[in-house]
XYZ file of C-alpha atoms in Angstrom:
444
model
C 25.146 11.293 -10.714
C 25.376 7.973 -9.763
C 28.937 6.615 -10.462
C 28.964 3.851 -6.419
C 27.819 1.506 -8.301
C 30.483 1.209 -10.909
C 33.279 0.173 -8.748
C 31.481 -2.973 -7.231
C 31.913 -6.211 -8.040
C 29.854 -8.105 -10.988
C 26.626 -9.760 -9.398
C 25.632 -12.907 -8.788
C 24.334 -15.376 -10.920
C 20.511 -14.602 -11.684
C 18.005 -17.018 -9.355
C 17.349 -20.078 -11.085
C 14.319 -22.118 -11.934
C 15.647 -25.382 -10.327
C 13.347 -25.805 -7.646
C 14.777 -24.747 -4.215
C 15.238 -28.608 -1.654
C 12.386 -28.819 0.676
C 9.282 -27.072 1.193
C 7.677 -24.300 -1.148
C 10.288 -22.736 -2.113
C 12.083 -19.168 -1.735
C 10.135 -16.113 -2.445
C 12.208 -12.848 -1.867
C 10.337 -8.988 -0.851
C 11.728 -6.183 -1.572
C 10.097 -3.433 0.319
C 11.868 0.630 1.552
C 11.585 2.319 4.558
C 9.776 4.945 3.859
C 7.378 5.496 5.910
C 5.415 2.376 6.768
C 3.275 1.698 4.563
C 5.808 -0.202 2.617
C 7.448 -2.445 5.054
C 3.971 -3.408 6.943
C 2.603 -4.907 3.003
C 5.541 -6.668 3.420
C 5.317 -8.042 6.542
C 1.811 -9.156 6.461
C 2.746 -10.696 2.954
C 5.841 -12.251 4.061
C 3.796 -13.959 6.780
C 1.501 -15.802 4.855
C 3.622 -16.745 2.558
C 5.542 -18.287 5.616
C 2.370 -19.745 6.417
C 2.107 -21.547 2.989
C 5.709 -23.190 3.658
C 8.148 -20.499 1.706
C 10.598 -19.224 2.333
C 10.777 -15.176 2.409
C 14.022 -12.909 2.463
C 12.927 -9.400 2.732
C 15.288 -6.074 1.257
C 14.849 -2.316 1.964
C 15.070 -0.740 -1.854
C 16.879 2.407 -0.228
C 20.272 -0.377 1.092
C 20.161 -1.761 -3.100
C 20.971 1.350 -4.189
C 24.161 3.167 -4.379
C 25.334 4.305 -0.620
C 23.750 6.869 0.620
C 21.866 7.345 -1.547
C 18.478 5.664 -0.451
C 18.466 7.745 2.643
C 18.793 11.232 1.181
C 15.688 10.529 -1.459
C 13.886 9.237 2.298
C 15.307 12.179 3.784
C 14.342 14.709 0.854
C 10.939 12.668 0.736
C 10.149 13.710 4.425
C 11.591 18.001 4.367
C 9.095 17.560 1.318
C 6.164 16.150 2.365
C 6.812 18.712 5.692
C 8.215 21.717 4.659
C 6.909 22.462 1.529
C 4.239 20.071 0.847
C 2.573 21.838 -2.663
C 6.599 21.075 -4.422
C 5.785 17.757 -3.587
C 2.298 18.265 -4.926
C 3.476 19.436 -8.163
C 6.657 16.775 -8.563
C 3.914 13.869 -8.091
C 1.771 15.306 -10.756
C 4.697 15.686 -13.223
C 5.604 12.533 -12.271
C 3.090 10.430 -12.438
C 1.861 12.032 -16.338
C 5.476 11.518 -17.574
C 5.079 8.246 -20.062
C 8.051 7.333 -18.261
C 10.536 8.113 -15.464
C 12.515 11.059 -16.262
C 16.729 10.081 -17.016
C 17.468 10.526 -13.221
C 14.949 8.449 -11.536
C 16.458 5.884 -14.726
C 20.202 6.806 -13.792
C 19.462 5.923 -9.280
C 17.231 2.727 -11.014
C 19.905 1.855 -13.011
C 22.700 2.050 -10.274
C 20.661 -0.835 -7.984
C 20.474 -3.432 -10.376
C 23.561 -4.695 -9.705
C 23.041 -4.700 -5.812
C 19.112 -6.169 -6.613
C 20.659 -9.204 -8.584
C 23.100 -9.779 -5.336
C 20.700 -9.551 -2.582
C 18.449 -12.604 -4.326
C 19.422 -16.138 -3.694
C 20.613 -18.397 -6.305
C 16.817 -20.636 -5.734
C 15.232 -18.058 -5.249
C 11.747 -18.751 -7.113
C 10.191 -15.520 -7.077
C 10.340 -11.785 -6.438
C 8.064 -9.225 -5.247
C 7.684 -5.422 -5.060
C 5.683 -3.184 -2.840
C 7.654 -0.224 -3.986
C 7.299 1.485 -6.962
C 11.130 2.121 -7.405
C 11.781 -1.557 -7.067
C 9.241 -2.543 -9.671
C 10.805 -0.866 -12.156
C 14.025 -2.099 -11.000
C 12.851 -5.950 -11.072
C 10.358 -5.292 -14.957
C 13.992 -3.796 -16.562
C 16.120 -7.339 -14.996
C 13.184 -9.272 -16.536
C 13.780 -7.331 -19.803
C 16.771 -8.026 -20.290
C 16.516 -11.584 -18.967
C 19.161 -10.367 -16.105
C 15.991 -11.795 -13.410
C 14.504 -15.452 -15.356
C 12.480 -15.550 -12.242
C 9.217 -14.147 -12.119
C 8.256 -10.796 -10.737
C 5.207 -9.719 -9.130
C 4.849 -5.900 -7.802
C 2.047 -5.921 -5.124
C 0.239 -2.487 -5.420
C 0.073 -1.316 -2.035
C -2.115 2.289 -2.651
C -5.140 2.227 -4.168
C -4.735 5.195 -6.726
C -2.250 3.996 -9.112
C 1.396 6.129 -10.141
C 2.956 5.690 -13.250
C 5.927 4.117 -11.504
C 4.360 1.835 -9.615
C 3.803 0.689 -13.512
C 6.612 -1.373 -14.672
C 7.128 -2.781 -18.633
C 8.906 -6.492 -17.784
C 6.728 -7.047 -13.842
C 4.847 -10.653 -14.916
C 1.775 -10.196 -12.750
C 0.664 -6.959 -10.510
C -1.104 -7.537 -7.029
C -4.380 -5.477 -6.770
C -6.212 -5.059 -3.594
C -9.267 -4.208 -4.806
C -11.022 -3.999 -8.509
C -10.509 -0.156 -8.997
C -6.108 -0.344 -8.420
C -6.422 -2.818 -10.475
C -8.058 -1.197 -12.918
C -6.431 1.775 -12.623
C -2.967 -0.065 -13.424
C -4.842 -2.244 -16.295
C -5.341 1.246 -17.917
C -1.738 2.260 -17.778
C -0.664 -1.125 -19.268
C 0.200 -3.316 -16.521
C 0.651 -6.935 -17.434
C -1.723 -9.271 -15.734
C -3.922 -7.128 -12.852
C -5.559 -9.018 -10.693
C -7.627 -9.086 -7.673
C -6.137 -10.087 -4.623
C -6.636 -7.988 -1.727
C -5.389 -7.166 1.193
C -2.365 -7.960 3.336
C -3.245 -6.947 7.130
C -1.743 -8.348 10.754
C -3.751 -11.029 12.048
C -4.816 -9.106 15.147
C -6.712 -6.678 12.868
C -10.397 -8.307 13.663
C -13.980 -6.295 14.704
C -13.570 -6.123 18.581
C -15.918 -7.912 20.416
C -17.882 -6.216 23.773
C -15.410 -6.967 26.048
C -12.168 -6.893 23.755
C -13.972 -2.495 23.298
C -13.944 -1.817 27.404
C -10.632 -3.774 27.558
C -8.858 -1.386 25.551
C -10.636 1.963 26.164
C -9.232 0.993 29.661
C -5.743 0.389 28.865
C -5.127 3.214 26.741
C -7.288 5.349 29.874
C -9.855 6.419 27.052
C -13.387 7.292 27.968
C -15.495 4.677 28.825
C -18.479 5.663 26.506
C -17.831 8.765 23.961
C -17.359 7.952 20.882
C -14.020 7.938 19.361
C -12.513 9.336 16.333
C -9.230 7.798 15.757
C -6.603 10.305 13.449
C -3.846 9.050 12.155
C -1.025 10.820 10.354
C 1.375 8.073 9.090
C 4.565 7.102 11.012
C 6.048 10.069 10.517
C 3.094 12.444 11.679
C 2.893 14.633 8.475
C 0.166 16.734 7.544
C -2.335 19.390 9.410
C -3.177 17.531 12.246
C -3.369 19.730 15.063
C -5.734 21.784 12.953
C -7.756 18.370 12.428
C -7.393 17.098 15.844
C -8.913 20.520 17.165
C -11.607 20.643 14.292
C -12.835 17.013 15.522
C -12.827 18.084 19.072
C -14.848 21.652 17.792
C -17.773 19.235 16.006
C -19.118 17.567 19.581
C -19.672 14.268 17.159
C -16.064 12.720 18.853
C -13.246 12.511 20.959
C -9.873 12.930 18.713
C -7.208 9.987 19.599
C -4.422 11.006 17.868
C -1.696 8.622 16.815
C 1.752 10.660 15.720
C 3.717 7.741 15.237
C 7.758 8.881 15.505
C 6.505 12.446 15.631
C 7.095 12.903 19.382
C 7.179 16.531 18.973
C 3.981 16.833 17.520
C 2.249 15.110 20.605
C 3.740 17.624 22.768
C 1.766 19.902 20.596
C -1.625 18.130 20.825
C -1.025 17.730 24.224
C -0.938 21.639 24.885
C -3.415 22.580 22.434
C -5.639 20.818 24.237
C -6.019 17.278 22.696
C -5.657 14.806 26.254
C -5.594 11.718 24.072
C -2.209 11.857 21.894
C 0.112 9.307 21.213
C 3.334 8.605 19.873
C 4.251 5.477 18.272
C 1.715 2.625 18.385
C 2.707 -0.752 19.031
C -0.723 -2.161 19.993
C -2.065 -0.911 16.901
C -5.485 -3.548 16.934
C -6.179 -2.978 20.636
C -6.298 0.832 19.850
C -7.860 0.207 16.432
C -10.630 -1.820 19.054
C -11.065 1.128 21.614
C -12.486 3.287 18.846
C -15.457 4.506 16.480
C -13.841 6.062 13.428
C -10.931 6.658 11.465
C -9.283 10.050 10.558
C -6.563 9.669 7.865
C -4.923 11.625 5.766
C -3.054 8.843 3.077
C -5.096 6.351 2.303
C -2.130 3.811 3.355
C -2.079 0.239 5.373
C -4.085 2.176 8.659
C -6.907 2.187 5.918
C -6.649 -1.449 5.510
C -5.762 -2.511 9.248
C -8.890 -0.339 10.392
C -11.335 -1.715 7.222
C -10.122 -5.231 8.876
C -11.285 -3.843 12.080
C -14.940 -2.839 11.071
C -14.329 1.438 11.903
C -16.394 3.113 8.957
C -13.370 5.100 7.524
C -12.792 9.028 6.540
C -10.054 10.886 4.748
C -9.221 14.459 5.663
C -7.203 17.444 4.946
C -5.181 14.130 2.734
C -1.427 15.287 3.049
C -0.035 16.346 -1.258
C 0.719 13.664 -3.955
C -0.331 10.208 -2.822
C -2.420 11.215 0.057
C -5.122 13.190 -2.054
C -5.794 10.218 -4.845
C -5.618 7.487 -2.542
C -8.578 9.409 -1.033
C -10.528 9.887 -4.654
C -10.247 6.309 -4.839
C -11.209 4.906 -1.655
C -13.986 7.089 -2.735
C -14.528 5.833 -5.457
C -14.221 2.162 -4.237
C -17.210 2.950 -1.618
C -14.736 2.564 1.213
C -14.499 5.903 2.538
C -15.726 9.352 2.776
C -13.405 11.810 1.511
C -14.197 15.272 3.759
C -12.776 17.893 1.551
C -14.831 21.097 3.691
C -14.473 21.521 6.636
C -17.704 22.223 7.603
C -18.967 18.583 6.420
C -16.955 17.127 8.585
C -19.848 17.192 11.853
C -22.173 15.793 10.088
C -20.212 13.304 8.199
C -18.457 11.479 11.384
C -21.759 11.851 13.201
C -23.064 9.685 9.754
C -19.930 7.639 9.984
C -20.730 7.109 13.137
C -24.514 6.276 13.894
C -25.660 6.004 10.440
C -26.487 3.952 6.753
C -23.067 5.171 5.298
C -21.322 3.913 8.246
C -23.254 0.640 7.773
C -22.618 0.230 4.472
C -18.497 1.614 4.618
C -18.244 -1.144 7.375
C -19.707 -3.985 5.551
C -17.832 -3.460 2.522
C -14.497 -3.358 5.047
C -14.700 -6.323 5.918
C -15.979 -7.617 2.465
C -12.489 -6.774 1.254
C -10.778 -9.091 3.599
C -13.017 -11.583 3.452
C -13.918 -12.573 -0.095
C -10.457 -11.693 -1.451
C -7.887 -15.039 -1.774
C -4.811 -13.199 -0.957
C -1.632 -12.191 -2.981
C -0.263 -15.955 -2.373
C -2.879 -17.513 -4.498
C -1.815 -16.009 -7.637
C 2.205 -15.902 -6.369
C 1.740 -19.651 -5.685
C 0.582 -20.960 -9.189
C 2.945 -19.053 -11.228
C 5.452 -20.552 -9.251
C 3.727 -23.951 -9.412
C 4.545 -23.237 -14.216
C 7.615 -22.478 -13.562
C 9.885 -24.486 -16.362
C 13.133 -26.588 -14.926
C 16.425 -24.702 -16.124
C 16.854 -26.407 -19.646
C 13.922 -23.507 -20.590
C 15.705 -20.532 -19.037
C 16.665 -19.504 -22.515
C 13.212 -20.091 -23.713
C 11.787 -17.642 -21.023
C 13.560 -14.820 -21.870
C 12.115 -14.538 -24.962
C 8.441 -15.843 -23.599
C 6.321 -12.525 -23.343
C 5.537 -12.629 -19.298
C 1.827 -11.447 -20.172
C 1.145 -15.145 -22.046
C 3.337 -16.336 -19.671
C 0.631 -16.134 -16.536
C -2.750 -14.960 -18.367
C -4.846 -18.484 -17.825
C -3.711 -18.375 -13.833
C -4.183 -14.745 -13.857
C -7.734 -14.119 -14.826
C -8.520 -16.506 -13.351
C -7.170 -15.798 -9.752
C -8.643 -11.513 -10.599
C -12.681 -13.128 -12.113
C -12.626 -15.253 -8.257
C -11.920 -12.189 -6.582
C -13.977 -9.909 -8.965
C -16.923 -11.135 -8.415
C -16.576 -12.150 -5.384
C -16.010 -7.887 -4.352
C -18.903 -7.264 -7.032
C -21.679 -7.958 -5.116
C -21.044 -5.373 -2.062
C -19.375 -2.748 -3.853
C -22.319 -2.133 -5.923
C -24.681 -1.115 -2.839
C -21.964 0.748 -2.381
C -22.331 2.795 -5.373
C -26.194 3.368 -5.518
C -25.732 6.718 -4.933
C -22.155 7.672 -7.499
C -23.237 4.815 -10.680
C -20.880 7.078 -12.767
C -17.854 6.379 -10.290
C -17.842 2.624 -11.212
C -17.448 2.817 -14.617
C -13.582 2.750 -14.446
C -14.471 -0.437 -12.023
C -17.109 -1.705 -14.777
C -15.119 -2.140 -17.791
C -12.286 -3.738 -15.658
C -14.383 -6.225 -14.502
C -16.426 -6.528 -17.977
C -13.103 -6.336 -20.148
C -9.892 -9.098 -20.426
C -8.534 -7.994 -16.777
C -4.793 -9.373 -18.160
């Protein structure tokens, strides 16, 4: 049982709705150091908000849990993915089917509420979560009137586990119509398509940039290169995937192992010449390569879309790795290779065929044609009431308060993405059903 927070002092007052002195306002972002994807999305969002004049505070949800609980949670997750992936798959599926978080999760989230409120500065105008647990806490605080400013959840995955959808959250922001539709089906409030945020360095490479990047990373000058990534932890059957890519003869594998230095050494002993640990210049490495092969469907896929690389999902990790692969394929953004016998032919088509060209176009349009999350967040803050109206805000539906803004932003974004998506669905129109219902429905 969790008792650490029982001894904590009373929280500071909830952030006021009054505008701060000067600037566009203060926004708090709550992420989690679980892998690197949630933090990466938070960093990209913080950069965009700062560019628009906001003051941004960053918080790690693991630090808001009772002492030691966050690191224990992270470590357990890592060990399950590494040592008992089938057990993690069963846990993921069971929690995804649940109508609400289980008793253990609810106790853990409740224990983080006071620390979350204390972490927020008094002049905070809104709070954004890029991690499901943080969204659950913010939603509960909103429902009980403890948090009186808007709370957003930024869906960083293409698939939407049930924990991502939290009652009380004012708006769920999605990178694409597919996750928006999936969240909407689960009852998410004001699902709004805003598009992804990635580092500005992730752009299509010129011929000169490609040549220079290959020289910098000591990569072959002319051979097709398949960039194989496995997240910041380097988990999953990476050695097998690298060997199979090499055996196809279609492309030379270039493997990024994150912080898993043992994996780097194992790959080099396996004869994989181009194996890297943590890479600071991922934009440069993507500029050097021709196709991305991934196993989790996280931030790296979004970065590859921005660069213009076609993406394949292969030997995906359990849980979100497989559900993201399915959702990315549904979106026409990545091909999920389920059978190793298809690896060579699919890579060849992504490198040289129409499938690769179509995926490049859809991926680039995902970044070019969506407004970004700052638009939705700033619009909601512009509707904030004065402090005198705070008591009324506590009892007014979060869905209705932002409905008009959300629908406007969602319609603009969805219409912009619909055209390139239609081409991607020519061969599998049935898979477009959920998105079509979302685009044609109320979208709220």
